[in-house]
Amino acid sequence: MNRIALLACGVLLPATLSACDVLDPGVCTTDVHPAIVVQVRDAATQAPAASGATGVVRDGSFTAQLRQTLPGENALELRGAEERAGTYTVTIDKPGYQQWKQERVRVRDGSCHVQTVTLQASLVRVP
């Protein structure tokens, strides 16, 4: 890599750091990437439904809670298991809804970060 690219990738211009692993895959950033992102919606209305939902990912003996990315009732995503490749079972629970579960979700290592897997969870209301 040339000297200008090194300068742009954090030495003099840290604001461009997150783009450097895209521009030059040999340069890794300090960003933290989740293994799993779950977009949670109400199955009937398609409205965002992550607010009040809880999520868990499991890979063997490893267990992690998913966390809501934005506060408020319009929250869409839960994410977690940062920078950890594996084969996960993902479970989403929310009061008033049936449990949502996806098994054998495979997250692979990338050259710098995990290759995040984004899932779509459509929650069905309990009758």
Coordinates of C-alpha atoms in Angstrom, one line a residue:
M1 CA 0.0 0.0 0.0
N2 CA 1.3 3.4 -0.8
R3 CA 2.1 6.1 1.8
I4 CA -1.0 8.2 0.8
A5 CA -3.3 5.3 1.5
L6 CA -1.7 4.8 4.9
L7 CA -2.3 8.4 5.8
A8 CA -5.9 8.3 4.7
C9 CA -6.5 5.1 6.6
G10 CA -6.2 6.6 10.1
V11 CA -2.8 8.2 10.6
L12 CA -3.9 11.7 9.5
L13 CA -7.5 11.3 8.5
P14 CA -9.2 9.0 11.1
A15 CA -12.7 10.0 9.8
T16 CA -12.0 7.9 6.7
L17 CA -10.9 4.8 8.7
S18 CA -14.2 2.9 8.3
A19 CA -14.0 3.1 4.5
C20 CA -10.4 1.8 4.4
D21 CA -11.2 -1.9 4.7
V22 CA -13.6 -1.5 1.7
L23 CA -11.0 0.4 -0.4
D24 CA -8.1 -1.8 0.6
P25 CA -9.1 -5.2 2.1
G26 CA -5.6 -5.5 3.5
V27 CA -6.3 -2.6 6.0
C28 CA -8.6 -3.5 8.8
T29 CA -10.6 -1.0 10.9
T30 CA -11.3 -0.9 14.6
D31 CA -15.1 -0.9 13.9
V32 CA -17.0 -3.7 15.8
H33 CA -19.4 -5.7 13.6
P34 CA -22.2 -7.8 14.9
A35 CA -22.5 -11.4 13.8
I36 CA -26.3 -11.3 13.8
V37 CA -28.7 -8.5 13.0
V38 CA -32.5 -9.3 13.2
Q39 CA -35.0 -6.9 11.7
V40 CA -38.1 -7.4 13.7
R41 CA -41.6 -6.7 12.3
D42 CA -45.2 -7.4 13.2
A43 CA -46.3 -10.1 10.7
A44 CA -49.8 -8.5 10.2
T45 CA -48.9 -4.9 9.8
Q46 CA -45.2 -5.0 8.9
A47 CA -44.6 -2.3 11.5
P48 CA -41.2 -2.3 13.3
A49 CA -41.5 -4.4 16.4
A50 CA -38.1 -4.6 18.1
S51 CA -39.2 -2.3 20.9
G52 CA -40.0 -4.6 23.9
A53 CA -38.5 -7.7 22.1
T54 CA -35.7 -9.7 23.5
G55 CA -33.3 -11.8 21.5
V56 CA -30.8 -14.6 22.3
V57 CA -28.2 -16.2 20.1
R58 CA -26.6 -19.6 20.9
D59 CA -23.7 -21.4 19.4
G60 CA -22.8 -24.5 21.5
S61 CA -22.1 -23.2 25.0
F62 CA -21.9 -19.6 23.8
T63 CA -25.0 -17.5 24.6
A64 CA -25.4 -13.8 24.0
Q65 CA -28.3 -11.3 24.3
L66 CA -29.3 -9.3 21.3
R67 CA -29.7 -5.6 21.9
Q68 CA -31.9 -3.0 20.4
T69 CA -30.0 -0.6 18.2
L70 CA -32.2 2.5 18.5
P71 CA -34.6 3.4 21.3
G72 CA -38.3 3.9 20.9
E73 CA -41.4 2.3 19.6
N74 CA -40.3 2.4 16.0
A75 CA -37.2 0.3 16.7
L76 CA -36.6 -2.3 14.0
E77 CA -33.3 -4.1 14.8
L78 CA -31.7 -6.3 17.4
R79 CA -28.1 -7.2 17.1
G80 CA -25.3 -8.9 18.9
A81 CA -22.5 -11.5 19.0
E82 CA -19.9 -8.9 17.9
E83 CA -17.0 -10.2 15.8
R84 CA -17.9 -13.9 16.5
A85 CA -18.2 -16.4 13.7
G86 CA -20.3 -19.5 14.4
T87 CA -23.4 -21.4 13.7
Y88 CA -26.3 -19.9 15.7
T89 CA -29.8 -20.5 16.9
V90 CA -31.5 -17.2 17.1
T91 CA -34.6 -16.7 19.2
I92 CA -36.8 -13.6 19.5
D93 CA -39.4 -13.2 22.2
K94 CA -41.9 -10.4 22.7
P95 CA -45.0 -10.2 25.0
G96 CA -48.2 -10.8 23.0
Y97 CA -46.4 -12.6 20.2
Q98 CA -45.4 -16.2 19.4
Q99 CA -41.7 -16.9 19.8
W100 CA -39.7 -16.6 16.6
K101 CA -36.7 -19.0 16.1
Q102 CA -34.2 -19.5 13.3
E103 CA -31.7 -22.4 13.5
R104 CA -28.4 -23.0 11.8
V105 CA -27.6 -19.4 11.0
R106 CA -24.0 -19.5 9.8
V107 CA -21.8 -16.5 10.3
R108 CA -18.4 -16.6 8.6
D109 CA -15.1 -14.7 9.4
G110 CA -14.2 -12.1 6.8
S111 CA -10.7 -10.7 6.1
C112 CA -11.1 -8.1 8.9
H113 CA -14.5 -8.6 10.5
V114 CA -17.3 -11.2 10.6
Q115 CA -19.6 -11.3 7.6
T116 CA -22.8 -10.0 9.4
V117 CA -26.0 -12.0 8.7
T118 CA -29.2 -10.0 8.6
L119 CA -32.4 -12.0 9.4
Q120 CA -36.1 -10.9 9.0
A121 CA -38.3 -11.9 11.9
S122 CA -42.0 -11.6 11.3
L123 CA -43.7 -11.9 14.7
V124 CA -47.2 -13.4 14.8
R125 CA -49.5 -12.1 17.5
V126 CA -50.9 -14.6 20.0
P127 CA -54.6 -15.2 19.3

